Amino acid sequence: MPLSKSAILRILLIQEIRNILLSPALWGLLIFLSILVGYSFIQAVSLFGQASQTALLYPELAAGMNPLQGIFVPTFGAYYLVETLLLPFVVIRLIGQDKQSGALKLLLQLPVSTFALNGVKLVAMFVVWLLFLLPAVSVLLNWILLGGVIHLPEIGTLLLGHALYSLAIICVAMFATAVSGNLPTAAMLCLGTTLGCWVLDFAVANGHGWLGTLDNWSLTTLLRQFESGLFSLAAVLSFLFIALLFFVTAAVWLHPGKQRMQKIKTMLLMVVLFVPMAIGISSLDMYIDLTENQSHSFNPADVRALKQMSQPLTITVHLSMEDGRFYDLQHEVLQKLRRVVPDLRLVFADTETAGLFAASESDTYGLIEYDYGGKHQQSYSNSPLEILPLLHELAGHKILPDPVRNYVGHPLVADARGSRWWFYLLLPLLFLFAAGLVRKR
């Protein structure tokens, strides 16, 4: 009796998981990840402790001691490097070997498509990706043992962001392997795509225009939202959209029996079909501030008033993007206004400066103008404490702030050097033992 399609897929899944576990590249990656995460964690705890000493002497500074930004985001920077630079090689080897050995042609004799084969490999990579969580879990446990505080919604958002980022990287690696003729070329294509996001981020930091819109789809920009503790439905769907696009194109290009021109036409058709989806995703504005200190939100009373602004609010900014005041304005005011004001229009005036540290030649440099309902206000302040009253005055609202719990911060002076034995020795030995155990079976 022939096997059913589901039974064949189960067998293939088990075989793919076994192939990944037998890969020396995987275990080398895990050992490197353990050492890098351990080093990042120890350094983050040391720097956090130094800042906490000052915060303990001056309690008004304690609110700035946030474990998410001080400990976990720097530590998970190790994950970002490994996911960007090393994880693609595991995927490239997984798919590239099937192409080079001829196993792909044999697998396609089974009643399964290239979509199903890539889907099996994707599920296998996800199962193995769970091993990646061991250093992360170790960090959380060590932080708790040191007396640190963990806000689970923040950590959950951070882990979700890295999971989605890994998914996108895996699918990009699948596509690179499918379209290239050899493994080195696939590696160059994959790294070129991911590193291109870095170049895009640097380019956007020095200008406006269409690059700003394109940067919204940068993998690093999307991940940065999760690192800040902000859950964005658009960011989640953007990651899934990017992963789906590369996954589908990889499956189309992987089939050896199709002509190259036919593959190109199919890919172009998919891109055309996916454009409306991308536009729809970009228009979504569902956000949830999961940070303990609600750093992405105004006072609830301010939010209710801003949502009632029925006419367009135009803000004209006379600041260059390199100016530190613009950075504060962007993160403390503009990004929050984008999420609550129904019709917000930002205008960036042309600014001419004589250099990075030189004064501007324009008398209006640094000015921020607000226009709403035929009324006009302006200010040189970039603080929400001064900007919000101006906006409420323009809208004719009188606001009484809601009572909210003040965030007191979590300063902690601790020494994490004792965890070196775990991250530098015991956990790598555990991975080596697991690798040897798998190869014996």
GROMACS .gro file of C-alpha atoms in nm:
model
  441
    1MET     CA    1   0.000   0.000   0.000
    2PRO     CA    2   0.156   0.334  -0.103
    3LEU     CA    3   0.220   0.592   0.164
    4SER     CA    4  -0.011   0.890   0.189
    5LYS     CA    5   0.118   1.239   0.118
    6SER     CA    6   0.104   1.331   0.487
    7ALA     CA    7   0.306   1.021   0.579
    8ILE     CA    8   0.568   1.109   0.318
    9LEU     CA    9   0.592   1.463   0.454
   10ARG     CA   10   0.638   1.332   0.808
   11ILE     CA   11   0.922   1.107   0.695
   12LEU     CA   12   1.083   1.394   0.507
   13LEU     CA   13   1.049   1.621   0.811
   14ILE     CA   14   1.223   1.368   1.035
   15GLN     CA   15   1.497   1.328   0.776
   16GLU     CA   16   1.546   1.705   0.743
   17ILE     CA   17   1.569   1.751   1.119
   18ARG     CA   18   1.824   1.471   1.132
   19ASN     CA   19   2.028   1.629   0.851
   20ILE     CA   20   2.036   1.963   1.031
   21LEU     CA   21   2.135   1.804   1.361
   22LEU     CA   22   2.416   1.617   1.185
   23SER     CA   23   2.552   1.942   1.045
   24PRO     CA   24   2.874   2.056   1.218
   25ALA     CA   25   2.786   2.412   1.115
   26LEU     CA   26   2.480   2.407   1.342
   27TRP     CA   27   2.669   2.303   1.654
   28GLY     CA   28   2.954   2.541   1.579
   29LEU     CA   29   2.698   2.818   1.546
   30LEU     CA   30   2.540   2.727   1.880
   31ILE     CA   31   2.877   2.721   2.057
   32PHE     CA   32   2.968   3.059   1.912
   33LEU     CA   33   2.624   3.193   2.008
   34SER     CA   34   2.665   3.076   2.367
   35ILE     CA   35   3.002   3.249   2.403
   36LEU     CA   36   2.887   3.569   2.232
   37VAL     CA   37   2.562   3.589   2.433
   38GLY     CA   38   2.751   3.527   2.756
   39TYR     CA   39   3.003   3.800   2.681
   40SER     CA   40   2.728   4.046   2.585
   41PHE     CA   41   2.531   3.967   2.900
   42ILE     CA   42   2.829   4.008   3.133
   43GLN     CA   43   2.924   4.340   2.973
   44ALA     CA   44   2.564   4.465   2.985
   45VAL     CA   45   2.532   4.379   3.355
   46SER     CA   46   2.861   4.555   3.428
   47LEU     CA   47   2.757   4.876   3.249
   48PHE     CA   48   2.408   4.860   3.399
   49GLY     CA   49   2.560   4.825   3.745
   50GLN     CA   50   2.784   5.128   3.696
   51ALA     CA   51   2.485   5.340   3.592
   52SER     CA   52   2.280   5.198   3.880
   53GLN     CA   53   2.532   5.321   4.137
   54THR     CA   54   2.456   5.679   4.035
   55ALA     CA   55   2.082   5.608   4.022
   56LEU     CA   56   2.086   5.471   4.376
   57LEU     CA   57   2.251   5.790   4.500
   58TYR     CA   58   2.005   6.010   4.308
   59PRO     CA   59   1.661   5.840   4.305
   60GLU     CA   60   1.528   6.079   4.040
   61LEU     CA   61   1.762   5.906   3.793
   62ALA     CA   62   1.635   5.557   3.876
   63ALA     CA   63   1.349   5.584   3.626
   64GLY     CA   64   1.606   5.560   3.349
   65MET     CA   65   1.725   5.218   3.465
   66ASN     CA   66   1.524   4.993   3.236
   67PRO     CA   67   1.639   4.627   3.212
   68LEU     CA   68   1.494   4.591   2.862
   69GLN     CA   69   1.717   4.860   2.713
   70GLY     CA   70   2.004   4.818   2.956
   71ILE     CA   71   2.037   4.438   2.965
   72PHE     CA   72   1.827   4.242   2.719
   73VAL     CA   73   1.849   4.447   2.399
   74PRO     CA   74   2.234   4.464   2.417
   75THR     CA   75   2.250   4.094   2.503
   76PHE     CA   76   2.019   3.995   2.220
   77GLY     CA   77   2.240   4.194   1.988
   78ALA     CA   78   2.447   3.874   1.982
   79TYR     CA   79   2.143   3.694   1.842
   80TYR     CA   80   2.108   3.961   1.576
   81LEU     CA   81   2.466   3.908   1.457
   82VAL     CA   82   2.433   3.530   1.451
   83GLU     CA   83   2.095   3.539   1.276
   84THR     CA   84   2.226   3.781   1.015
   85LEU     CA   85   2.573   3.645   0.946
   86LEU     CA   86   2.575   3.274   1.041
   87LEU     CA   87   2.222   3.132   1.030
   88PRO     CA   88   2.200   3.167   0.649
   89PHE     CA   89   2.489   2.924   0.606
   90VAL     CA   90   2.295   2.647   0.782
   91VAL     CA   91   1.999   2.702   0.549
   92ILE     CA   92   2.217   2.728   0.239
   93ARG     CA   93   2.384   2.398   0.321
   94LEU     CA   94   2.047   2.232   0.385
   95ILE     CA   95   1.905   2.321   0.044
   96GLY     CA   96   2.226   2.344  -0.155
   97GLN     CA   97   2.325   1.985  -0.087
   98ASP     CA   98   1.998   1.859  -0.234
   99LYS     CA   99   2.063   2.058  -0.552
  100GLN     CA  100   2.426   1.959  -0.591
  101SER     CA  101   2.382   1.590  -0.509
  102GLY     CA  102   2.080   1.542  -0.733
  103ALA     CA  103   1.859   1.448  -0.438
  104LEU     CA  104   1.617   1.727  -0.533
  105LYS     CA  105   1.530   1.558  -0.862
  106LEU     CA  106   1.467   1.230  -0.681
  107LEU     CA  107   1.249   1.398  -0.418
  108LEU     CA  108   1.037   1.558  -0.690
  109GLN     CA  109   0.950   1.207  -0.812
  110LEU     CA  110   0.740   1.180  -0.497
  111PRO     CA  111   0.387   1.325  -0.492
  112VAL     CA  112   0.512   1.650  -0.334
  113SER     CA  113   0.582   1.993  -0.480
  114THR     CA  114   0.875   2.225  -0.430
  115PHE     CA  115   0.645   2.430  -0.204
  116ALA     CA  116   0.593   2.126   0.018
  117LEU     CA  117   0.964   2.042   0.019
  118ASN     CA  118   1.059   2.396   0.120
  119GLY     CA  119   0.779   2.394   0.378
  120VAL     CA  120   0.924   2.080   0.535
  121LYS     CA  121   1.269   2.240   0.551
  122LEU     CA  122   1.119   2.553   0.705
  123VAL     CA  123   0.942   2.353   0.976
  124ALA     CA  124   1.262   2.157   1.042
  125MET     CA  125   1.456   2.482   1.081
  126PHE     CA  126   1.195   2.610   1.326
  127VAL     CA  127   1.222   2.295   1.537
  128VAL     CA  128   1.600   2.325   1.545
  129TRP     CA  129   1.570   2.701   1.611
  130LEU     CA  130   1.433   2.609   1.952
  131LEU     CA  131   1.791   2.513   2.042
  132PHE     CA  132   1.879   2.878   1.985
  133LEU     CA  133   1.664   2.969   2.285
  134LEU     CA  134   1.891   2.790   2.534
  135PRO     CA  135   2.137   3.082   2.572
  136ALA     CA  136   1.842   3.325   2.593
  137VAL     CA  137   1.676   3.121   2.868
  138SER     CA  138   2.012   3.107   3.045
  139VAL     CA  139   2.032   3.487   3.035
  140LEU     CA  140   1.686   3.526   3.186
  141LEU     CA  141   1.759   3.277   3.465
  142ASN     CA  142   2.095   3.437   3.545
  143TRP     CA  143   1.937   3.783   3.558
  144ILE     CA  144   1.671   3.659   3.800
  145LEU     CA  145   1.935   3.490   4.018
  146LEU     CA  146   2.125   3.819   4.030
  147GLY     CA  147   1.812   3.986   4.167
  148GLY     CA  148   1.698   4.149   3.844
  149VAL     CA  149   1.339   4.216   3.741
  150ILE     CA  150   1.182   4.083   3.421
  151HIS     CA  151   0.872   4.232   3.259
  152LEU     CA  152   0.736   3.936   3.062
  153PRO     CA  153   0.543   4.134   2.795
  154GLU     CA  154   0.865   4.315   2.701
  155ILE     CA  155   1.065   3.992   2.682
  156GLY     CA  156   0.789   3.821   2.486
  157THR     CA  157   0.787   4.105   2.233
  158LEU     CA  158   1.165   4.090   2.200
  159LEU     CA  159   1.162   3.713   2.143
  160LEU     CA  160   0.879   3.746   1.891
  161GLY     CA  161   1.079   4.002   1.697
  162HIS     CA  162   1.385   3.778   1.678
  163ALA     CA  163   1.172   3.478   1.579
  164LEU     CA  164   1.016   3.675   1.292
  165TYR     CA  165   1.356   3.813   1.192
  166SER     CA  166   1.499   3.460   1.183
  167LEU     CA  167   1.203   3.345   0.972
  168ALA     CA  168   1.267   3.621   0.720
  169ILE     CA  169   1.641   3.545   0.708
  170ILE     CA  170   1.574   3.173   0.656
  171CYS     CA  171   1.340   3.246   0.365
  172VAL     CA  172   1.590   3.490   0.212
  173ALA     CA  173   1.856   3.218   0.236
  174MET     CA  174   1.619   2.972   0.069
  175PHE     CA  175   1.566   3.213  -0.219
  176ALA     CA  176   1.938   3.285  -0.254
  177THR     CA  177   2.016   2.913  -0.270
  178ALA     CA  178   1.738   2.845  -0.520
  179VAL     CA  179   1.846   3.112  -0.771
  180SER     CA  180   2.223   3.057  -0.746
  181GLY     CA  181   2.426   2.787  -0.906
  182ASN     CA  182   2.663   2.723  -0.616
  183LEU     CA  183   2.684   2.770  -0.241
  184PRO     CA  184   2.935   3.060  -0.233
  185THR     CA  185   2.714   3.263  -0.467
  186ALA     CA  186   2.412   3.188  -0.250
  187ALA     CA  187   2.600   3.309   0.057
  188MET     CA  188   2.696   3.632  -0.118
  189LEU     CA  189   2.337   3.696  -0.231
  190CYS     CA  190   2.197   3.632   0.114
  191LEU     CA  191   2.448   3.845   0.299
  192GLY     CA  192   2.414   4.116   0.035
  193THR     CA  193   2.040   4.131   0.102
  194THR     CA  194   2.069   4.145   0.478
  195LEU     CA  195   2.363   4.385   0.485
  196GLY     CA  196   2.179   4.602   0.234
  197CYS     CA  197   1.933   4.677   0.514
  198TRP     CA  198   2.221   4.832   0.711
  199VAL     CA  199   2.316   5.052   0.417
  200LEU     CA  200   1.953   5.158   0.380
  201ASP     CA  201   1.934   5.253   0.747
  202PHE     CA  202   2.245   5.469   0.715
  203ALA     CA  203   2.109   5.633   0.401
  204VAL     CA  204   1.776   5.714   0.564
  205ALA     CA  205   1.956   5.866   0.863
  206ASN     CA  206   2.096   6.132   0.630
  207GLY     CA  207   1.792   6.219   0.422
  208HIS     CA  208   1.418   6.202   0.360
  209GLY     CA  209   1.203   6.115   0.062
  210TRP     CA  210   1.126   5.775  -0.082
  211LEU     CA  211   1.408   5.609   0.113
  212GLY     CA  212   1.208   5.668   0.431
  213THR     CA  213   0.917   5.468   0.291
  214LEU     CA  214   1.150   5.193   0.172
  215ASP     CA  215   1.319   5.179   0.511
  216ASN     CA  216   0.986   5.081   0.667
  217TRP     CA  217   1.045   4.740   0.504
  218SER     CA  218   1.404   4.707   0.622
  219LEU     CA  219   1.450   4.397   0.837
  220THR     CA  220   1.657   4.589   1.092
  221THR     CA  221   1.397   4.866   1.116
  222LEU     CA  222   1.120   4.614   1.174
  223LEU     CA  223   1.322   4.433   1.441
  224ARG     CA  224   1.399   4.762   1.615
  225GLN     CA  225   1.029   4.812   1.691
  226PHE     CA  226   1.017   4.485   1.884
  227GLU     CA  227   1.338   4.571   2.065
  228SER     CA  228   1.173   4.887   2.194
  229GLY     CA  229   0.883   4.690   2.346
  230LEU     CA  230   0.627   4.814   2.094
  231PHE     CA  231   0.401   4.551   1.939
  232SER     CA  232   0.303   4.655   1.588
  233LEU     CA  233   0.062   4.451   1.380
  234ALA     CA  234   0.206   4.611   1.067
  235ALA     CA  235   0.557   4.502   1.168
  236VAL     CA  236   0.442   4.144   1.231
  237LEU     CA  237   0.262   4.124   0.897
  238SER     CA  238   0.556   4.291   0.721
  239PHE     CA  239   0.793   4.022   0.848
  240LEU     CA  240   0.547   3.750   0.742
  241PHE     CA  241   0.496   3.918   0.405
  242ILE     CA  242   0.870   3.935   0.335
  243ALA     CA  243   0.914   3.574   0.443
  244LEU     CA  244   0.622   3.459   0.227
  245LEU     CA  245   0.747   3.648  -0.078
  246PHE     CA  246   1.095   3.495  -0.061
  247PHE     CA  247   0.956   3.152   0.030
  248VAL     CA  248   0.721   3.143  -0.270
  249THR     CA  249   0.981   3.273  -0.514
  250ALA     CA  250   1.231   3.019  -0.380
  251ALA     CA  251   0.983   2.737  -0.438
  252VAL     CA  252   0.913   2.858  -0.793
  253TRP     CA  253   1.282   2.891  -0.881
  254LEU     CA  254   1.386   2.563  -0.716
  255HIS     CA  255   1.205   2.338  -0.965
  256PRO     CA  256   1.469   2.209  -1.211
  257GLY     CA  257   1.212   2.118  -1.479
  258LYS     CA  258   1.096   2.474  -1.551
  259GLN     CA  259   1.256   2.709  -1.799
  260ARG     CA  260   1.435   3.015  -1.663
  261MET     CA  261   1.208   3.257  -1.854
  262GLN     CA  262   0.900   3.083  -1.715
  263LYS     CA  263   1.035   3.123  -1.363
  264ILE     CA  264   1.106   3.493  -1.419
  265LYS     CA  265   0.754   3.553  -1.552
  266THR     CA  266   0.602   3.374  -1.253
  267MET     CA  267   0.813   3.578  -1.011
  268LEU     CA  268   0.715   3.907  -1.177
  269LEU     CA  269   0.349   3.807  -1.160
  270MET     CA  270   0.381   3.732  -0.790
  271VAL     CA  271   0.547   4.066  -0.725
  272VAL     CA  272   0.259   4.244  -0.899
  273LEU     CA  273   0.006   4.048  -0.693
  274PHE     CA  274   0.193   4.117  -0.371
  275VAL     CA  275   0.208   4.496  -0.418
  276PRO     CA  276  -0.154   4.554  -0.302
  277MET     CA  277  -0.081   4.340   0.003
  278ALA     CA  278   0.223   4.551   0.086
  279ILE     CA  279   0.021   4.873   0.054
  280GLY     CA  280  -0.250   4.732   0.278
  281ILE     CA  281   0.001   4.625   0.543
  282SER     CA  282   0.166   4.968   0.543
  283SER     CA  283  -0.169   5.134   0.619
  284LEU     CA  284  -0.231   4.933   0.936
  285ASP     CA  285  -0.198   5.132   1.257
  286MET     CA  286  -0.257   4.883   1.540
  287TYR     CA  287   0.002   4.929   1.816
  288ILE     CA  288   0.027   4.801   2.171
  289ASP     CA  289   0.275   4.956   2.413
  290LEU     CA  290   0.404   4.659   2.613
  291THR     CA  291   0.680   4.844   2.795
  292GLU     CA  292   0.662   4.860   3.173
  293ASN     CA  293   0.721   5.236   3.172
  294GLN     CA  294   0.481   5.300   2.880
  295SER     CA  295   0.760   5.479   2.696
  296HIS     CA  296   0.568   5.478   2.367
  297SER     CA  297   0.253   5.641   2.503
  298PHE     CA  298   0.130   5.978   2.620
  299ASN     CA  299  -0.094   6.016   2.921
  300PRO     CA  300  -0.431   5.845   2.850
  301ALA     CA  301  -0.609   6.182   2.874
  302ASP     CA  302  -0.377   6.327   2.609
  303VAL     CA  303  -0.434   6.025   2.386
  304ARG     CA  304  -0.813   6.061   2.404
  305ALA     CA  305  -0.791   6.431   2.315
  306LEU     CA  306  -0.548   6.377   2.027
  307LYS     CA  307  -0.769   6.107   1.876
  308GLN     CA  308  -1.053   6.362   1.864
  309MET     CA  309  -0.860   6.597   1.632
  310SER     CA  310  -1.088   6.573   1.329
  311GLN     CA  311  -0.894   6.810   1.103
  312PRO     CA  312  -0.545   6.771   0.956
  313LEU     CA  313  -0.259   6.858   1.191
  314THR     CA  314   0.045   6.989   1.003
  315ILE     CA  315   0.382   6.999   1.178
  316THR     CA  316   0.669   7.178   1.003
  317VAL     CA  317   1.012   7.088   1.138
  318HIS     CA  318   1.311   7.316   1.081
  319LEU     CA  319   1.576   7.069   1.195
  320SER     CA  320   1.826   6.849   1.015
  321MET     CA  321   1.807   6.478   1.078
  322GLU     CA  322   2.162   6.476   1.215
  323ASP     CA  323   2.063   6.715   1.493
  324GLY     CA  324   2.023   6.553   1.834
  325ARG     CA  325   1.716   6.765   1.896
  326PHE     CA  326   1.546   6.604   1.597
  327TYR     CA  327   1.621   6.259   1.739
  328ASP     CA  328   1.453   6.352   2.067
  329LEU     CA  329   1.159   6.509   1.885
  330GLN     CA  330   1.118   6.203   1.666
  331HIS     CA  331   1.121   5.950   1.950
  332GLU     CA  332   0.946   6.149   2.221
  333VAL     CA  333   0.677   6.323   2.016
  334LEU     CA  334   0.643   6.253   1.643
  335GLN     CA  335   0.634   5.874   1.658
  336LYS     CA  336   0.373   5.884   1.933
  337LEU     CA  337   0.164   6.139   1.743
  338ARG     CA  338   0.167   5.918   1.432
  339ARG     CA  339  -0.006   5.646   1.630
  340VAL     CA  340  -0.287   5.858   1.776
  341VAL     CA  341  -0.357   6.163   1.555
  342PRO     CA  342  -0.604   6.064   1.278
  343ASP     CA  343  -0.457   6.296   1.011
  344LEU     CA  344  -0.098   6.397   1.083
  345ARG     CA  345   0.107   6.566   0.813
  346LEU     CA  346   0.480   6.619   0.864
  347VAL     CA  347   0.672   6.874   0.663
  348PHE     CA  348   1.051   6.884   0.683
  349ALA     CA  349   1.172   7.228   0.582
  350ASP     CA  350   1.497   7.269   0.392
  351THR     CA  351   1.778   7.342   0.636
  352GLU     CA  352   2.126   7.466   0.551
  353THR     CA  353   2.402   7.425   0.805
  354ALA     CA  354   2.766   7.516   0.781
  355GLY     CA  355   2.877   7.188   0.935
  356LEU     CA  356   2.805   6.937   1.206
  357PHE     CA  357   2.905   7.168   1.490
  358ALA     CA  358   2.841   7.502   1.319
  359ALA     CA  359   2.537   7.718   1.364
  360SER     CA  360   2.270   7.734   1.097
  361GLU     CA  361   2.251   8.031   0.868
  362SER     CA  362   1.871   8.039   0.896
  363ASP     CA  363   1.699   8.226   1.180
  364THR     CA  364   1.419   7.969   1.177
  365TYR     CA  365   1.648   7.671   1.232
  366GLY     CA  366   1.522   7.471   1.529
  367LEU     CA  367   1.169   7.610   1.498
  368ILE     CA  368   0.874   7.369   1.501
  369GLU     CA  369   0.545   7.499   1.359
  370TYR     CA  370   0.198   7.359   1.425
  371ASP     CA  371  -0.108   7.433   1.209
  372TYR     CA  372  -0.455   7.303   1.284
  373GLY     CA  373  -0.799   7.432   1.188
  374GLY     CA  374  -0.665   7.764   1.060
  375LYS     CA  375  -0.471   7.828   1.382
  376HIS     CA  376  -0.094   7.848   1.413
  377GLN     CA  377   0.151   7.787   1.695
  378GLN     CA  378   0.528   7.759   1.698
  379SER     CA  379   0.798   7.669   1.945
  380TYR     CA  380   1.166   7.581   1.966
  381SER     CA  381   1.099   7.312   2.226
  382ASN     CA  382   1.119   6.942   2.145
  383SER     CA  383   0.971   6.831   2.479
  384PRO     CA  384   0.622   6.676   2.494
  385LEU     CA  385   0.562   6.870   2.816
  386GLU     CA  386   0.557   7.190   2.610
  387ILE     CA  387   0.434   7.058   2.275
  388LEU     CA  388   0.119   6.880   2.396
  389PRO     CA  389  -0.032   7.194   2.561
  390LEU     CA  390   0.020   7.378   2.230
  391LEU     CA  391  -0.167   7.107   2.040
  392HIS     CA  392  -0.452   7.101   2.290
  393GLU     CA  393  -0.478   7.479   2.266
  394LEU     CA  394  -0.500   7.459   1.887
  395ALA     CA  395  -0.777   7.199   1.913
  396GLY     CA  396  -0.959   7.387   2.189
  397HIS     CA  397  -0.925   7.104   2.440
  398LYS     CA  398  -0.876   7.140   2.813
  399ILE     CA  399  -0.696   6.837   2.951
  400LEU     CA  400  -0.675   6.706   3.304
  401PRO     CA  401  -0.409   6.431   3.306
  402ASP     CA  402  -0.518   6.091   3.432
  403PRO     CA  403  -0.339   5.963   3.742
  404VAL     CA  404  -0.083   5.703   3.635
  405ARG     CA  405   0.171   5.497   3.824
  406ASN     CA  406   0.515   5.650   3.808
  407TYR     CA  407   0.784   5.420   3.677
  408VAL     CA  408   1.057   5.400   3.941
  409GLY     CA  409   1.306   5.194   3.739
  410HIS     CA  410   1.501   4.887   3.846
  411PRO     CA  411   1.859   4.986   3.929
  412LEU     CA  412   2.076   4.690   4.024
  413VAL     CA  413   2.444   4.664   4.104
  414ALA     CA  414   2.547   4.305   4.036
  415ASP     CA  415   2.843   4.099   3.918
  416ALA     CA  416   2.765   3.849   3.642
  417ARG     CA  417   3.120   3.723   3.596
  418GLY     CA  418   3.028   3.402   3.776
  419SER     CA  419   2.811   3.305   3.478
  420ARG     CA  420   3.122   3.281   3.259
  421TRP     CA  421   3.158   2.917   3.353
  422TRP     CA  422   2.814   2.842   3.213
  423PHE     CA  423   2.828   3.044   2.891
  424TYR     CA  424   3.196   2.988   2.807
  425LEU     CA  425   3.241   2.626   2.917
  426LEU     CA  426   2.943   2.424   3.039
  427LEU     CA  427   2.688   2.523   2.773
  428PRO     CA  428   2.938   2.478   2.484
  429LEU     CA  429   3.034   2.137   2.628
  430LEU     CA  430   2.665   2.052   2.645
  431PHE     CA  431   2.629   2.137   2.276
  432LEU     CA  432   2.939   1.930   2.193
  433PHE     CA  433   2.800   1.635   2.387
  434ALA     CA  434   2.465   1.666   2.209
  435ALA     CA  435   2.641   1.681   1.870
  436GLY     CA  436   2.839   1.366   1.948
  437LEU     CA  437   2.528   1.189   2.074
  438VAL     CA  438   2.336   1.272   1.755
  439ARG     CA  439   2.617   1.152   1.529
  440LYS     CA  440   2.640   0.817   1.709
  441ARG     CA  441   2.275   0.738   1.646
   0.00000   0.00000   0.00000
